[in-house]
PDB file of C-alpha atoms in Angstrom:
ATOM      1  CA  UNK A   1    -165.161 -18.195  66.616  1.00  0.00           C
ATOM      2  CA  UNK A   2    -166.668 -15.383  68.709  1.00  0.00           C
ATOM      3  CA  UNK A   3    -163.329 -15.440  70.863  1.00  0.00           C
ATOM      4  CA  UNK A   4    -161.227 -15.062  67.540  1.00  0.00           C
ATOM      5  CA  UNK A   5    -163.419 -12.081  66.217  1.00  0.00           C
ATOM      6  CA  UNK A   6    -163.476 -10.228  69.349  1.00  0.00           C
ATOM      7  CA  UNK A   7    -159.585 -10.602  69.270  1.00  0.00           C
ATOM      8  CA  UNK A   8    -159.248  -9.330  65.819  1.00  0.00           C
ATOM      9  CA  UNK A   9    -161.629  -6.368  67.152  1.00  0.00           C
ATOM     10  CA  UNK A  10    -159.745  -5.905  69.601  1.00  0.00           C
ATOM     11  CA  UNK A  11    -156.048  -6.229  68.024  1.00  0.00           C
ATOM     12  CA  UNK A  12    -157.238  -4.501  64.463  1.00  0.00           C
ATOM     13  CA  UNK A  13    -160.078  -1.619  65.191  1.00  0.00           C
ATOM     14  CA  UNK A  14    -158.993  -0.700  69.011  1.00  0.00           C
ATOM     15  CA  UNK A  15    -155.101  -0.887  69.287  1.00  0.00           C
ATOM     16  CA  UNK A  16    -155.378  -3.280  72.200  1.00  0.00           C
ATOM     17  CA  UNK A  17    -152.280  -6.127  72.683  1.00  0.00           C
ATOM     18  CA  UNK A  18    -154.026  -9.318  72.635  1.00  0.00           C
ATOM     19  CA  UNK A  19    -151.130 -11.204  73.189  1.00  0.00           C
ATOM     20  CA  UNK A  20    -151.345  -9.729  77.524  1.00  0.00           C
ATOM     21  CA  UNK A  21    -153.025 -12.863  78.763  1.00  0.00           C
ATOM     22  CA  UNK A  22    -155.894 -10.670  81.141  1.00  0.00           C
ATOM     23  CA  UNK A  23    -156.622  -9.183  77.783  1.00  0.00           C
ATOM     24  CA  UNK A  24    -156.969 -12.979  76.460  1.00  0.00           C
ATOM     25  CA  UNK A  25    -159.106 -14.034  79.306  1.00  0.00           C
ATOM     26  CA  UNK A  26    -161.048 -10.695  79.480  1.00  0.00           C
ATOM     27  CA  UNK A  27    -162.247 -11.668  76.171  1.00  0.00           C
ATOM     28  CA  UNK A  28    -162.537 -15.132  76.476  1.00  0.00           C
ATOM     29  CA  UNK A  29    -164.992 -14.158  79.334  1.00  0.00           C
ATOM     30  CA  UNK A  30    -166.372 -11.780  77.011  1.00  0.00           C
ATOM     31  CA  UNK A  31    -167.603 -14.454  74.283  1.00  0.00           C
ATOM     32  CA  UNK A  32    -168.934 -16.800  76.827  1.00  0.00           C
ATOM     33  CA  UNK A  33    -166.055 -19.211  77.364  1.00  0.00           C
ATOM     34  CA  UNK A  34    -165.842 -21.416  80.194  1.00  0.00           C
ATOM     35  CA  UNK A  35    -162.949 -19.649  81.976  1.00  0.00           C
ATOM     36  CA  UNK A  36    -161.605 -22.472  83.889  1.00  0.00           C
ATOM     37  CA  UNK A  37    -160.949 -24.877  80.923  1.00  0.00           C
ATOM     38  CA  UNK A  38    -159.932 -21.660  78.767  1.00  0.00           C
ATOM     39  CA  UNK A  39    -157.307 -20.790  81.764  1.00  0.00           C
ATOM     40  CA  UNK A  40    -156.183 -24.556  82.001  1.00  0.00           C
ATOM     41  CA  UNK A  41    -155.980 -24.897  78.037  1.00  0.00           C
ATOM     42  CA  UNK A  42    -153.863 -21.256  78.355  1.00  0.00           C
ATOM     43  CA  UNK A  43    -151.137 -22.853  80.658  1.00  0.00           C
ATOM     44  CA  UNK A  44    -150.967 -26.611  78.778  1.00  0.00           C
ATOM     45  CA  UNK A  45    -147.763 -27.541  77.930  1.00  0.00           C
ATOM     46  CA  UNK A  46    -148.767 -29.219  74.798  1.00  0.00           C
ATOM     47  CA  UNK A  47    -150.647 -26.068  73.213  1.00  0.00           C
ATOM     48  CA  UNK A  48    -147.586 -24.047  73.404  1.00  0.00           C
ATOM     49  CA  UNK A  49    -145.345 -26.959  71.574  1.00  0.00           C
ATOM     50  CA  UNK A  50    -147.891 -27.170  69.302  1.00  0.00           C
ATOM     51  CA  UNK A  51    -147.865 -23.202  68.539  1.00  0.00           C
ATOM     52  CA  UNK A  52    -144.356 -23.138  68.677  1.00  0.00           C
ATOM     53  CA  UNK A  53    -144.127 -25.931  65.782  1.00  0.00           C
ATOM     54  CA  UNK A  54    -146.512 -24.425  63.552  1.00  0.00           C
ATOM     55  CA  UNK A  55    -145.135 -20.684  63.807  1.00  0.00           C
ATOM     56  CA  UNK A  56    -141.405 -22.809  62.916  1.00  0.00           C
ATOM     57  CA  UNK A  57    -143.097 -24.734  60.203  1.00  0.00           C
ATOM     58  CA  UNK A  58    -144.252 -21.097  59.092  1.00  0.00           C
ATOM     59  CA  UNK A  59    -140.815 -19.953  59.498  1.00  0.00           C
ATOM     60  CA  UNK A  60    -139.053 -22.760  57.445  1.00  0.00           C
ATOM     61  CA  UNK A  61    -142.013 -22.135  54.477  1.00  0.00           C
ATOM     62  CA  UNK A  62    -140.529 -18.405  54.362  1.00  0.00           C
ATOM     63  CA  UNK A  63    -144.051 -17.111  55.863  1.00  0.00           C
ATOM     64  CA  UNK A  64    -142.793 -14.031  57.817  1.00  0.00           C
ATOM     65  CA  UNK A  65    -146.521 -12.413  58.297  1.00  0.00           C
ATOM     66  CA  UNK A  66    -150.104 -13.625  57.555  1.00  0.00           C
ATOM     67  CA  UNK A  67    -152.209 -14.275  56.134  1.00  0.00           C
ATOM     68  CA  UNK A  68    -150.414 -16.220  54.043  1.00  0.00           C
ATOM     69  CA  UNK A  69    -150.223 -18.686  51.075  1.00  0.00           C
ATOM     70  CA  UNK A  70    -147.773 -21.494  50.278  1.00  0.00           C
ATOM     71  CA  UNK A  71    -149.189 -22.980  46.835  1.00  0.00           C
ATOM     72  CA  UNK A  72    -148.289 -26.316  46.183  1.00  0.00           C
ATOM     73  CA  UNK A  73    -145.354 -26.240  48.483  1.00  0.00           C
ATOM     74  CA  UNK A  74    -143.133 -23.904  46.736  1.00  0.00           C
ATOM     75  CA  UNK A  75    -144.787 -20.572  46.345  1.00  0.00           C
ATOM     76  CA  UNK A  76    -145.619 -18.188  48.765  1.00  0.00           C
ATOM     77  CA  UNK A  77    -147.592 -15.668  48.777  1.00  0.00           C
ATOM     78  CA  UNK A  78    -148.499 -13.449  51.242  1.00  0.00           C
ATOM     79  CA  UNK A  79    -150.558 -10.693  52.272  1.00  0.00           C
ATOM     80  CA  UNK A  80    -154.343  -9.431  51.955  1.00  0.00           C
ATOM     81  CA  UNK A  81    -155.318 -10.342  48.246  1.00  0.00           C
ATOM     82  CA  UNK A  82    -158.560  -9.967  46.138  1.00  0.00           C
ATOM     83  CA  UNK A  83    -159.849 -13.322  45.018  1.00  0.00           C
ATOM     84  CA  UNK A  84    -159.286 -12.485  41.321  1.00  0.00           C
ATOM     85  CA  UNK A  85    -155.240 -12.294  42.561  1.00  0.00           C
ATOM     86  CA  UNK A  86    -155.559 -15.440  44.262  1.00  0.00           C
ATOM     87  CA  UNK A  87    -156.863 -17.024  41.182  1.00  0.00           C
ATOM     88  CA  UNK A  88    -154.227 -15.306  38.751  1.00  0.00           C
ATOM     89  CA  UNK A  89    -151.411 -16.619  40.563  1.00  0.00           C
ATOM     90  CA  UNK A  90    -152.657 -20.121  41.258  1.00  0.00           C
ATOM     91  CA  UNK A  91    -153.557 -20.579  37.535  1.00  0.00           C
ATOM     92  CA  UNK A  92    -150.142 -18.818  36.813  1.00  0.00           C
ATOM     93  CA  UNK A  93    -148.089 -21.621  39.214  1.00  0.00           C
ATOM     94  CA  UNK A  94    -150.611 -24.251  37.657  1.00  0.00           C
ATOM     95  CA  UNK A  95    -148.692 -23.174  33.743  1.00  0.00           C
ATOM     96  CA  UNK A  96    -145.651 -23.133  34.940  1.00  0.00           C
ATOM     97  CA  UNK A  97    -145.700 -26.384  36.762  1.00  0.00           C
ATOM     98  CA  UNK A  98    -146.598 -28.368  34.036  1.00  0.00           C
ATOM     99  CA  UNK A  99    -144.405 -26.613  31.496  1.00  0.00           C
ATOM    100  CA  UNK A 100    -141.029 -27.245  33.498  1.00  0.00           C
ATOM    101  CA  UNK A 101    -139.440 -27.884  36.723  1.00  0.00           C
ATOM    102  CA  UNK A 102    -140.544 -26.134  40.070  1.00  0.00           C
ATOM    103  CA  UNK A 103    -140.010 -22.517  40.518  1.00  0.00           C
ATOM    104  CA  UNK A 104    -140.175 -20.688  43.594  1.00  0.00           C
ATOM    105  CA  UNK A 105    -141.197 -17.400  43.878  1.00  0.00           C
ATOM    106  CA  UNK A 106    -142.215 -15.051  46.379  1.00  0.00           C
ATOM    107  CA  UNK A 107    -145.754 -13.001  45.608  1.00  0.00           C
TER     108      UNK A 107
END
């Protein structure tokens, strides 16, 4: 958790790519990671298959940015909302899919 705010820190509020892997261990070093087993669990194999399945199961859902949304696997929505949104739209999808067949929209 402290790895994944100081990323966002880094990334959001100082313009720094965290996706330059001495950026990712600077700060893994940073938030008091072991750097060994962060380094080894950087270069396994299986991680990156793993990312790469889950950014093409984003990809097939239509999720093109985050954070996203799919609601019960047919809407999407996506971006930064209020809770009060997220609510709306969820009750909205709730209507509809009990009125009629599935409807997919994009929010």
């Amino acid at each position: 958790r402290e790895l994944l705010r100081a990323m966002r820190q880094a990334a959001f509020l100082e313009g720094i790519n965290v996706a330059r892997r001495d950026v990712q261990v600077e700060l893994a070093s940073r938030a008091g990671i072991d750097l060994h087993e962060f380094v080894e669990a950087l270069d396994d194999e299986t991680v990156e298959q793993s990312i790469t399945e889950s950014g093409e199961e984003a990809e097939s859902l239509g999720i093109r940015g985050v954070p996203a949304l799919v609601i019960g696997g047919e809407w999407l929505m996506q971006g930064c909302r209020d809770a009060s949104e997220y609510r709306h739209v969820i009750d909205k999808y709730l209507r509809e899919r009990r009125s009629g067949p599935p409807v997919r929209t994009i929010h």
